[in-house]
């Protein structure tokens, strides 16, 4: 009988240990994946041919943003539009789905930015919402970057509610690091896409996450304006 009780106690201990260790293991694995993705992106920046990165791709990204603004973002029909980008790096010989990475020192965030808000991409980090401006700056742009508030015990954008006007956000793309400054925060309905449209004569990024956690029936937005390359 005592032996049986001892076995049950050991099993319960192992189960309890696994229960507490599982989130830690998930977070460690996620951090490794994030660091690897950012490292590979930085390597891509330094090893690719300059003619590709500094001429054709750069020109195409700025042209895309201009056409997007002039069209009134006509491709932004519904929430499904966010998932399917019509600007693909593979068209320019780049075997990657990462447009850059976002760094927010005030809340200790550093995440790769994946191209398109698919379920798969959102499990890996921050995402660029398709049919918004690409993350290269420039006038008449608003690049919308979203992430889960929390995903499988991993905090992504949960702390963006702590950002204040004046806090800095850094976007690193293929050529440079753009510096943005928080100018406004807002809580909206998920279907209210007007709040993520391009604003004329401004260079913005908008961060978006579900709100309030864990009910997630709204969206929390952080607007930041370009202040420096």
Coordinates of N, CA and C in Angstrom, one line a residue:
X1 N 0.8 -1.2 0.0 CA 0.0 0.0 0.0 C 0.9 1.3 0.0
X2 N 1.9 1.3 0.9 CA 2.8 2.4 1.0 C 3.5 2.6 -0.4
X3 N 3.9 1.5 -1.0 CA 4.6 1.6 -2.3 C 3.7 2.2 -3.3
X4 N 2.4 1.9 -3.3 CA 1.5 2.4 -4.3 C 1.3 3.9 -4.0
X5 N 1.2 4.3 -2.7 CA 1.0 5.7 -2.4 C 2.3 6.5 -2.9
X6 N 3.5 5.9 -2.7 CA 4.7 6.6 -3.1 C 4.7 6.8 -4.6
X7 N 4.3 5.7 -5.3 CA 4.3 5.8 -6.8 C 3.3 6.9 -7.3
X8 N 2.1 7.0 -6.6 CA 1.2 8.0 -7.0 C 1.7 9.4 -6.7
X9 N 2.4 9.5 -5.6 CA 3.0 10.8 -5.2 C 4.0 11.2 -6.2
X10 N 4.9 10.3 -6.6 CA 5.9 10.6 -7.6 C 5.3 11.0 -8.9
X11 N 4.2 10.3 -9.3 CA 3.5 10.7 -10.6 C 2.9 12.1 -10.5
X12 N 2.3 12.3 -9.4 CA 1.7 13.7 -9.2 C 2.7 14.8 -9.2
X13 N 3.9 14.5 -8.6 CA 5.0 15.4 -8.6 C 5.5 15.7 -10.0
X14 N 5.7 14.6 -10.8 CA 6.1 14.8 -12.1 C 5.1 15.6 -13.0
X15 N 3.8 15.3 -12.8 CA 2.8 16.0 -13.6 C 2.8 17.4 -13.2
X16 N 2.9 17.7 -11.8 CA 2.9 19.1 -11.4 C 4.1 19.9 -11.9
X17 N 5.3 19.2 -11.9 CA 6.5 19.8 -12.4 C 6.4 20.2 -13.9
X18 N 5.8 19.2 -14.6 CA 5.6 19.5 -16.0 C 4.6 20.6 -16.3
X19 N 3.6 20.7 -15.5 CA 2.6 21.8 -15.6 C 3.2 23.1 -15.5
X20 N 4.1 23.3 -14.5 CA 4.8 24.6 -14.3 C 6.0 24.8 -15.3
X21 N 6.6 23.7 -15.7 CA 7.8 23.9 -16.6 C 7.4 24.1 -18.0
X22 N 6.2 23.6 -18.4 CA 5.8 23.7 -19.8 C 5.8 25.1 -20.4
X23 N 5.1 26.1 -19.7 CA 5.2 27.5 -20.2 C 6.6 28.0 -20.3
X24 N 7.5 27.6 -19.4 CA 8.9 28.1 -19.5 C 9.6 27.6 -20.7
X25 N 9.3 26.3 -20.9 CA 9.9 25.6 -22.1 C 9.4 26.3 -23.4
X26 N 8.1 26.6 -23.5 CA 7.6 27.3 -24.6 C 8.2 28.6 -24.9
X27 N 8.3 29.4 -23.8 CA 8.9 30.7 -23.9 C 10.4 30.7 -24.3
X28 N 11.1 29.7 -23.8 CA 12.5 29.6 -24.2 C 12.6 29.2 -25.7
X29 N 11.8 28.3 -26.1 CA 11.8 27.9 -27.5 C 11.4 29.0 -28.4
X30 N 10.4 29.8 -28.0 CA 10.0 31.0 -28.8 C 11.1 32.0 -28.9
X31 N 11.8 32.3 -27.8 CA 12.9 33.2 -27.8 C 14.0 32.8 -28.7
X32 N 14.3 31.5 -28.7 CA 15.3 31.0 -29.6 C 14.9 31.2 -31.1
X33 N 13.6 30.9 -31.4 CA 13.1 31.1 -32.8 C 13.2 32.5 -33.2
X34 N 12.8 33.4 -32.3 CA 12.8 34.9 -32.6 C 14.2 35.3 -32.9
X35 N 15.2 35.0 -32.0 CA 16.6 35.4 -32.1 C 17.2 34.8 -33.4
X36 N 16.8 33.6 -33.8 CA 17.3 33.0 -35.0 C 16.8 33.8 -36.2
X37 N 15.5 34.1 -36.2 CA 14.9 34.8 -37.3 C 15.5 36.2 -37.5
X38 N 15.7 36.9 -36.4 CA 16.3 38.2 -36.5 C 17.8 38.1 -37.0
X39 N 18.5 37.2 -36.5 CA 19.9 37.0 -36.9 C 19.9 36.7 -38.4
X40 N 19.1 35.8 -38.9 CA 19.1 35.4 -40.3 C 18.7 36.7 -41.2
X41 N 17.8 37.5 -40.7 CA 17.4 38.7 -41.4 C 18.6 39.6 -41.5
X42 N 19.3 39.8 -40.4 CA 20.5 40.7 -40.4 C 21.5 40.2 -41.3
X43 N 21.7 38.8 -41.4 CA 22.7 38.2 -42.3 C 22.2 38.5 -43.7
X44 N 20.9 38.4 -44.0 CA 20.4 38.6 -45.3 C 20.7 40.0 -45.8
X45 N 20.6 41.0 -44.9 CA 20.9 42.4 -45.2 C 22.3 42.6 -45.7
X46 N 23.2 41.8 -45.0 CA 24.7 42.1 -45.2 C 25.3 41.2 -46.4
X47 N 24.6 40.1 -46.7 CA 25.2 39.2 -47.7 C 24.6 39.3 -49.1
X48 N 23.3 39.9 -49.2 CA 22.7 40.0 -50.5 C 23.4 41.1 -51.4
X49 N 23.2 40.9 -52.7 CA 23.8 41.8 -53.6 C 23.2 43.2 -53.5
X50 N 24.1 44.2 -53.4 CA 23.6 45.6 -53.2 C 22.6 46.0 -54.3
X51 N 22.9 45.7 -55.5 CA 22.0 46.1 -56.6 C 20.6 45.6 -56.4
X52 N 20.4 44.4 -55.8 CA 19.1 43.9 -55.5 C 18.4 44.7 -54.4
X53 N 19.1 44.8 -53.3 CA 18.5 45.4 -52.1 C 18.4 46.9 -52.2
X54 N 19.3 47.5 -52.7 CA 19.3 49.0 -52.7 C 18.7 49.6 -53.9
X55 N 18.4 48.9 -54.9 CA 17.8 49.4 -56.1 C 16.4 48.9 -56.4
X56 N 16.4 47.7 -56.9 CA 15.1 47.1 -57.4 C 14.1 46.9 -56.3
X57 N 14.5 46.3 -55.2 CA 13.5 46.0 -54.1 C 13.1 47.3 -53.4
X58 N 14.0 48.2 -53.1 CA 13.7 49.4 -52.5 C 12.7 50.3 -53.3
X59 N 13.0 50.4 -54.6 CA 12.2 51.1 -55.5 C 10.8 50.5 -55.5
X60 N 10.7 49.2 -55.6 CA 9.4 48.5 -55.7 C 8.6 48.7 -54.4
X61 N 9.2 48.7 -53.3 CA 8.5 48.9 -52.0 C 7.9 50.3 -51.9
X62 N 8.7 51.3 -52.3 CA 8.2 52.7 -52.2 C 7.1 52.9 -53.3
X63 N 7.3 52.3 -54.4 CA 6.2 52.4 -55.5 C 4.9 51.7 -55.0
X64 N 5.1 50.6 -54.3 CA 3.9 49.9 -53.8 C 3.1 50.8 -52.8
X65 N 3.9 51.5 -51.9 CA 3.2 52.3 -51.0 C 2.5 53.5 -51.6
X66 N 3.2 54.1 -52.7 CA 2.5 55.2 -53.4 C 1.2 54.8 -54.0
X67 N 1.3 53.6 -54.7 CA 0.1 53.1 -55.4 C -1.0 52.8 -54.4
X68 N -0.6 52.3 -53.3 CA -1.6 51.9 -52.2 C -2.3 53.2 -51.7
X69 N -1.6 54.3 -51.6 CA -2.2 55.5 -51.1 C -3.1 56.1 -52.2
X70 N -2.6 56.1 -53.4 CA -3.4 56.6 -54.5 C -4.7 55.8 -54.8
X71 N -4.7 54.5 -54.5 CA -5.8 53.7 -54.7 C -6.8 53.7 -53.6
X72 N -6.5 54.4 -52.5 CA -7.3 54.5 -51.3 C -7.4 53.1 -50.6
X73 N -6.3 52.3 -50.8 CA -6.2 51.0 -50.2 C -7.4 50.1 -50.6
X74 N -7.7 50.1 -51.9 CA -8.8 49.4 -52.4 C -8.8 47.9 -52.1
X75 N -7.7 47.3 -51.9 CA -7.6 45.9 -51.6 C -7.9 45.5 -50.2
X76 N -8.1 46.6 -49.3 CA -8.4 46.3 -47.9 C -9.9 46.2 -47.7
X77 N -10.4 45.0 -48.0 CA -11.9 44.8 -48.1 C -12.4 44.3 -46.7
X78 N -11.8 43.4 -46.1 CA -12.2 42.8 -44.8 C -11.0 42.3 -44.1
X79 N -11.3 41.6 -43.0 CA -10.2 41.1 -42.1 C -9.3 40.1 -42.8
X80 N -9.9 39.3 -43.8 CA -9.2 38.3 -44.5 C -8.1 39.0 -45.4
X81 N -8.4 40.2 -45.8 CA -7.4 40.9 -46.6 C -6.0 41.1 -46.0
X82 N -6.0 41.1 -44.6 CA -4.8 41.3 -43.9 C -3.8 40.1 -44.1
X83 N -4.4 38.9 -44.4 CA -3.6 37.7 -44.4 C -2.8 37.5 -45.6
X84 N -3.3 38.0 -46.8 CA -2.7 37.6 -48.0 C -2.0 38.8 -48.7
X85 N -0.7 38.9 -48.5 CA 0.0 40.1 -49.1 C 0.1 39.9 -50.6
X86 N 0.0 41.1 -51.3 CA 0.3 41.0 -52.7 C 1.6 41.6 -53.1
X87 N 2.5 41.8 -52.0 CA 3.9 42.1 -52.3 C 4.7 41.0 -51.7
X88 N 5.4 40.3 -52.5 CA 6.1 39.1 -52.1 C 7.6 39.3 -52.3
X89 N 8.4 39.0 -51.3 CA 9.9 39.1 -51.4 C 10.4 38.1 -52.4
X90 N 9.7 37.0 -52.5 CA 10.2 35.9 -53.5 C 10.2 36.5 -54.9
X91 N 9.4 37.5 -55.2 CA 9.4 38.1 -56.6 C 10.8 38.8 -56.8
X92 N 11.5 39.0 -55.8 CA 12.8 39.8 -55.9 C 14.0 38.9 -55.5
X93 N 13.8 37.6 -55.5 CA 14.8 36.6 -55.3 C 15.2 36.4 -53.9
X94 N 14.3 36.8 -52.9 CA 14.6 36.7 -51.5 C 13.8 35.6 -50.9
X95 N 14.4 34.5 -50.4 CA 13.8 33.4 -49.9 C 13.5 33.6 -48.4
X96 N 12.6 34.5 -48.1 CA 12.3 34.8 -46.7 C 10.9 35.4 -46.7
X97 N 10.3 35.3 -45.5 CA 8.9 35.9 -45.3 C 9.0 37.0 -44.3
X98 N 10.2 37.5 -44.0 CA 10.4 38.5 -43.0 C 10.7 39.9 -43.6
X99 N 9.9 40.9 -43.3 CA 10.2 42.2 -43.8 C 11.1 43.1 -43.0
X100 N 11.4 42.6 -41.8 CA 12.2 43.4 -40.8 C 11.9 43.0 -39.4
X101 N 12.2 43.8 -38.5 CA 11.9 43.5 -37.1 C 11.6 44.8 -36.3
X102 N 10.8 44.6 -35.2 CA 10.4 45.8 -34.4 C 11.0 45.7 -33.0
X103 N 11.5 46.8 -32.6 CA 12.1 46.9 -31.2 C 11.5 48.0 -30.5
X104 N 11.0 47.7 -29.2 CA 10.4 48.7 -28.4 C 11.0 48.6 -27.0
X105 N 12.1 49.4 -26.8 CA 12.8 49.3 -25.5 C 12.0 49.5 -24.3
X106 N 11.0 50.4 -24.3 CA 10.2 50.7 -23.1 C 9.5 49.5 -22.5
X107 N 9.2 48.6 -23.4 CA 8.4 47.4 -22.9 C 9.1 46.1 -23.2
X108 N 10.4 46.2 -23.6 CA 11.3 45.0 -23.8 C 10.7 44.1 -24.9
X109 N 10.4 44.6 -26.0 CA 9.9 43.8 -27.1 C 10.9 43.9 -28.3
X110 N 11.2 42.7 -28.9 CA 11.9 42.6 -30.1 C 11.4 41.4 -30.9
X111 N 10.7 41.7 -32.0 CA 10.1 40.6 -32.7 C 10.3 40.8 -34.2
X112 N 10.4 39.7 -34.9 CA 10.5 39.7 -36.4 C 9.1 40.1 -36.9
X113 N 9.1 40.8 -38.1 CA 7.8 41.2 -38.7 C 7.6 40.3 -40.0
X114 N 6.6 39.4 -39.9 CA 6.3 38.5 -41.0 C 5.3 39.1 -41.9
X115 N 5.4 38.7 -43.2 CA 4.6 39.3 -44.3 C 3.2 38.7 -44.4
X116 N 2.2 39.3 -43.8 CA 0.9 38.8 -43.9 C 0.4 38.2 -42.5
X117 N -0.8 38.5 -42.2 CA -1.3 38.1 -40.9 C -2.0 36.8 -40.9
X118 N -1.3 35.8 -41.4 CA -1.8 34.4 -41.4 C -1.7 33.8 -40.0
X119 N -2.5 32.8 -39.8 CA -2.4 32.1 -38.5 C -1.0 31.6 -38.2
X120 N -0.3 31.1 -39.2 CA 1.0 30.6 -39.1 C 2.0 31.7 -38.7
X121 N 1.9 32.8 -39.4 CA 2.8 33.9 -39.1 C 2.6 34.5 -37.7
X122 N 1.3 34.6 -37.3 CA 1.0 35.2 -36.0 C 1.5 34.4 -34.9
X123 N 1.7 33.1 -35.1 CA 2.3 32.2 -34.1 C 3.8 32.4 -33.9
X124 N 4.4 33.1 -34.9 CA 5.9 33.2 -34.8 C 6.3 34.6 -34.4
X125 N 5.5 35.6 -34.3 CA 5.9 36.9 -34.0 C 4.9 38.0 -34.4
X126 N 5.5 39.2 -34.7 CA 4.6 40.3 -35.2 C 4.4 40.1 -36.7
X127 N 3.3 40.7 -37.2 CA 3.0 40.5 -38.6 C 2.7 41.9 -39.2
X128 N 3.0 42.0 -40.5 CA 2.6 43.2 -41.3 C 1.2 42.9 -41.9
X129 N 0.2 43.8 -41.7 CA -1.1 43.6 -42.2 C -1.1 43.9 -43.7
X130 N -1.4 42.9 -44.5 CA -1.4 43.1 -46.0 C -2.3 44.3 -46.4
X131 N -1.9 45.0 -47.4 CA -2.7 46.1 -48.0 C -2.6 47.3 -47.0
X132 N -1.7 47.3 -46.1 CA -1.3 48.6 -45.5 C 0.2 48.9 -46.0
X133 N 0.7 50.0 -45.6 CA 2.0 50.4 -46.2 C 3.1 49.5 -45.7
X134 N 4.1 49.2 -46.6 CA 5.2 48.4 -46.3 C 6.1 49.2 -45.3
X135 N 6.9 48.6 -44.5 CA 7.7 49.2 -43.4 C 9.0 49.9 -43.9
X136 N 8.8 50.9 -44.8 CA 10.0 51.6 -45.3 C 9.9 53.1 -45.0
X137 N 8.9 53.6 -44.4 CA 8.8 55.0 -44.1 C 8.2 55.7 -45.4
X138 N 8.4 57.0 -45.4 CA 7.9 57.8 -46.5 C 6.6 58.5 -46.2
X139 N 6.3 59.5 -47.0 CA 5.1 60.3 -46.8 C 3.9 59.5 -47.2
X140 N 2.7 59.8 -46.6 CA 1.5 59.1 -47.0 C 1.6 57.6 -46.8
X141 N 2.1 57.2 -45.6 CA 2.2 55.8 -45.3 C 1.7 55.5 -43.9
X142 N 1.2 54.3 -43.7 CA 0.8 53.8 -42.4 C 0.9 52.3 -42.4
X143 N 2.0 51.8 -41.9 CA 2.3 50.4 -41.8 C 1.7 49.9 -40.5
X144 N 0.8 48.9 -40.7 CA 0.1 48.3 -39.5 C 0.7 47.0 -39.1
X145 N 1.2 46.9 -37.9 CA 1.9 45.8 -37.4 C 1.1 45.2 -36.2
X146 N 0.7 43.9 -36.3 CA -0.1 43.3 -35.3 C 0.6 42.1 -34.7
X147 N 0.2 41.8 -33.5 CA 0.7 40.5 -32.8 C -0.4 40.1 -31.8
X148 N -0.3 38.8 -31.5 CA -1.2 38.4 -30.4 C -0.8 39.1 -29.1
X149 N -1.8 39.3 -28.3 CA -1.5 39.8 -26.9 C -0.7 38.8 -26.1
X150 N -1.3 37.5 -26.1 CA -0.6 36.4 -25.5 C -0.9 35.2 -26.4
X151 N 0.1 34.3 -26.6 CA -0.1 33.1 -27.4 C 0.6 32.0 -26.7
X152 N -0.1 31.0 -26.3 CA 0.5 29.8 -25.6 C 1.5 30.2 -24.5
X153 N 1.0 31.0 -23.6 CA 1.9 31.5 -22.5 C 3.0 32.5 -22.9
X154 N 3.0 32.8 -24.2 CA 4.1 33.8 -24.6 C 3.5 35.1 -24.8
X155 N 4.0 36.1 -24.1 CA 3.6 37.5 -24.3 C 4.2 38.1 -25.5
X156 N 3.4 38.6 -26.4 CA 3.9 39.3 -27.5 C 3.6 40.8 -27.4
X157 N 2.4 41.2 -27.7 CA 2.0 42.7 -27.7 C 1.2 43.0 -26.4
X158 N 1.2 42.2 -25.4 CA 0.4 42.4 -24.3 C 0.7 43.7 -23.6
X159 N 2.0 44.1 -23.6 CA 2.4 45.3 -22.8 C 2.3 46.6 -23.6
X160 N 1.8 46.5 -24.9 CA 1.8 47.8 -25.6 C 0.8 48.8 -25.0
X161 N -0.1 48.3 -24.1 CA -1.0 49.2 -23.4 C -0.2 50.1 -22.4
X162 N 1.0 49.7 -22.1 CA 1.8 50.5 -21.2 C 2.6 51.6 -21.9
X163 N 2.5 51.6 -23.2 CA 3.3 52.7 -24.0 C 2.6 54.0 -23.8
X164 N 3.5 55.0 -23.7 CA 3.0 56.4 -23.5 C 3.5 57.3 -24.7
X165 N 2.8 58.4 -24.8 CA 3.1 59.4 -25.9 C 4.6 59.8 -25.7
X166 N 5.4 59.7 -26.7 CA 6.8 60.0 -26.6 C 7.7 58.8 -26.6
X167 N 7.2 57.6 -26.3 CA 8.0 56.4 -26.3 C 8.5 56.1 -27.7
X168 N 9.6 55.6 -27.9 CA 10.2 55.3 -29.2 C 9.9 53.8 -29.6
X169 N 9.7 53.7 -30.9 CA 9.6 52.4 -31.6 C 10.5 52.3 -32.8
X170 N 11.3 51.3 -32.9 CA 12.3 51.1 -33.9 C 11.9 50.0 -34.9
X171 N 11.9 50.4 -36.2 CA 11.6 49.4 -37.2 C 12.9 49.2 -38.1
X172 N 13.4 48.0 -38.1 CA 14.6 47.8 -38.9 C 14.1 47.0 -40.2
X173 N 14.4 47.6 -41.3 CA 14.1 47.0 -42.6 C 15.4 46.6 -43.3
X174 N 15.3 46.3 -44.6 CA 16.5 45.8 -45.3 C 17.6 46.8 -45.4
X175 N 17.4 48.1 -45.1 CA 18.4 49.1 -45.4 C 18.8 50.0 -44.1
X176 N 17.8 50.1 -43.2 CA 18.0 51.1 -42.2 C 17.1 50.8 -41.0
X177 N 17.3 51.5 -39.9 CA 16.4 51.5 -38.8 C 15.7 52.8 -38.7
X178 N 14.4 52.7 -38.8 CA 13.5 53.9 -38.7 C 13.1 54.1 -37.3
X179 N 13.1 55.3 -36.8 CA 12.7 55.7 -35.4 C 11.3 56.4 -35.4
X180 N 10.4 55.8 -34.7 CA 9.0 56.3 -34.6 C 8.8 56.7 -33.1
X181 N 7.9 57.7 -32.9 CA 7.5 58.1 -31.6 C 6.0 58.0 -31.4
X182 N 5.6 57.4 -30.3 CA 4.2 57.2 -30.0 C 3.5 58.6 -29.9
X183 N 2.4 58.7 -30.6 CA 1.6 60.0 -30.6 C 0.2 59.9 -30.1
X184 N -0.3 58.6 -30.1 CA -1.7 58.4 -29.7 C -2.0 56.9 -29.5
X185 N -2.9 56.6 -28.6 CA -3.4 55.3 -28.4 C -4.9 55.3 -28.5
X186 N -5.5 54.2 -28.9 CA -7.0 54.1 -29.1 C -7.5 52.7 -29.0
X187 N -8.7 52.6 -28.5 CA -9.4 51.3 -28.5 C -10.5 51.3 -29.5
X188 N -10.6 50.3 -30.4 CA -11.6 50.3 -31.4 C -12.3 49.0 -31.5
X189 N -13.4 48.9 -32.3 CA -14.0 47.7 -32.7 C -13.2 47.0 -33.7
X190 N -13.1 45.7 -33.7 CA -12.3 44.9 -34.7 C -12.7 45.2 -36.1
X191 N -13.9 45.5 -36.4 CA -14.3 45.7 -37.8 C -14.2 47.2 -38.3
X192 N -13.6 48.0 -37.4 CA -13.5 49.4 -37.7 C -12.2 49.7 -38.4
X193 N -12.1 49.3 -39.7 CA -10.8 49.4 -40.4 C -10.4 50.8 -40.7
X194 N -11.3 51.8 -40.7 CA -11.0 53.2 -41.0 C -9.8 53.7 -40.1
X195 N -9.7 53.1 -38.9 CA -8.7 53.6 -38.0 C -7.3 53.1 -38.3
X196 N -7.1 52.3 -39.3 CA -5.8 51.8 -39.7 C -5.5 52.3 -41.1
X197 N -6.3 53.2 -41.7 CA -6.0 53.6 -43.0 C -4.8 54.7 -43.0
X198 N -4.3 54.9 -44.2 CA -3.2 55.9 -44.4 C -3.8 57.3 -44.1
X199 N -3.0 58.1 -43.4 CA -3.3 59.5 -43.2 C -2.5 60.4 -44.1
X200 N -3.1 61.2 -44.8 CA -2.4 62.0 -45.8 C -1.3 62.9 -45.2
X201 N -0.2 62.9 -45.8 CA 1.0 63.7 -45.4 C 1.6 63.3 -44.1
X202 N 1.4 62.1 -43.7 CA 2.0 61.6 -42.5 C 2.7 60.3 -42.7
X203 N 3.7 60.0 -41.9 CA 4.4 58.7 -42.0 C 4.3 58.0 -40.7
X204 N 3.4 57.0 -40.7 CA 3.0 56.3 -39.4 C 3.3 54.8 -39.4
X205 N 3.3 54.3 -38.2 CA 3.1 52.9 -38.0 C 2.0 52.8 -37.0
X206 N 1.2 51.7 -37.1 CA 0.2 51.5 -36.1 C 0.3 50.1 -35.6
X207 N 0.5 50.0 -34.2 CA 0.5 48.6 -33.6 C -0.9 48.2 -33.2
X208 N -1.2 47.0 -33.4 CA -2.5 46.5 -33.1 C -2.5 45.2 -32.3
X209 N -3.3 45.0 -31.3 CA -3.5 43.7 -30.6 C -4.9 43.6 -30.0
X210 N -5.2 42.4 -29.7 CA -6.6 42.2 -29.1 C -6.7 42.8 -27.7
X211 N -7.9 43.2 -27.3 CA -8.1 44.0 -26.1 C -9.5 43.8 -25.7
X212 N -9.9 43.8 -24.4 CA -9.0 43.7 -23.3 C -8.6 42.2 -23.0
X213 N -7.4 42.0 -22.6 CA -7.0 40.6 -22.4 C -7.7 40.0 -21.1
X214 N -8.2 38.8 -21.1 CA -8.2 37.8 -22.2 C -9.5 37.8 -23.0
X215 N -10.4 38.7 -22.8 CA -11.7 38.7 -23.5 C -11.6 39.0 -25.0
X216 N -10.8 40.0 -25.4 CA -10.4 40.2 -26.8 C -11.5 40.5 -27.7
X217 N -12.4 41.3 -27.3 CA -13.5 41.7 -28.1 C -13.3 43.1 -28.8
X218 N -12.2 43.7 -28.5 CA -11.8 45.0 -29.1 C -10.4 44.9 -29.6
X219 N -9.9 46.0 -30.2 CA -8.5 46.1 -30.6 C -7.9 47.3 -29.9
X220 N -6.7 47.2 -29.5 CA -5.9 48.3 -28.9 C -4.9 48.8 -29.9
X221 N -4.9 50.0 -30.3 CA -4.0 50.6 -31.3 C -3.0 51.6 -30.7
X222 N -1.8 51.5 -31.2 CA -0.8 52.5 -30.8 C -0.3 53.2 -32.1
X223 N -0.5 54.5 -32.2 CA 0.0 55.2 -33.4 C 1.3 55.8 -33.1
X224 N 2.3 55.7 -34.0 CA 3.6 56.3 -33.8 C 4.0 57.0 -35.1
X225 N 4.6 58.1 -35.1 CA 5.0 58.9 -36.2 C 6.5 58.9 -36.4
X226 N 7.0 58.8 -37.7 CA 8.4 58.8 -38.0 C 9.0 60.1 -37.6
X227 N 10.1 60.0 -36.8 CA 10.9 61.1 -36.4 C 12.3 61.1 -36.9
X228 N 12.8 59.9 -37.3 CA 14.2 59.9 -37.7 C 14.5 58.6 -38.4
X229 N 15.4 58.6 -39.4 CA 16.0 57.4 -40.0 C 17.2 57.0 -39.3

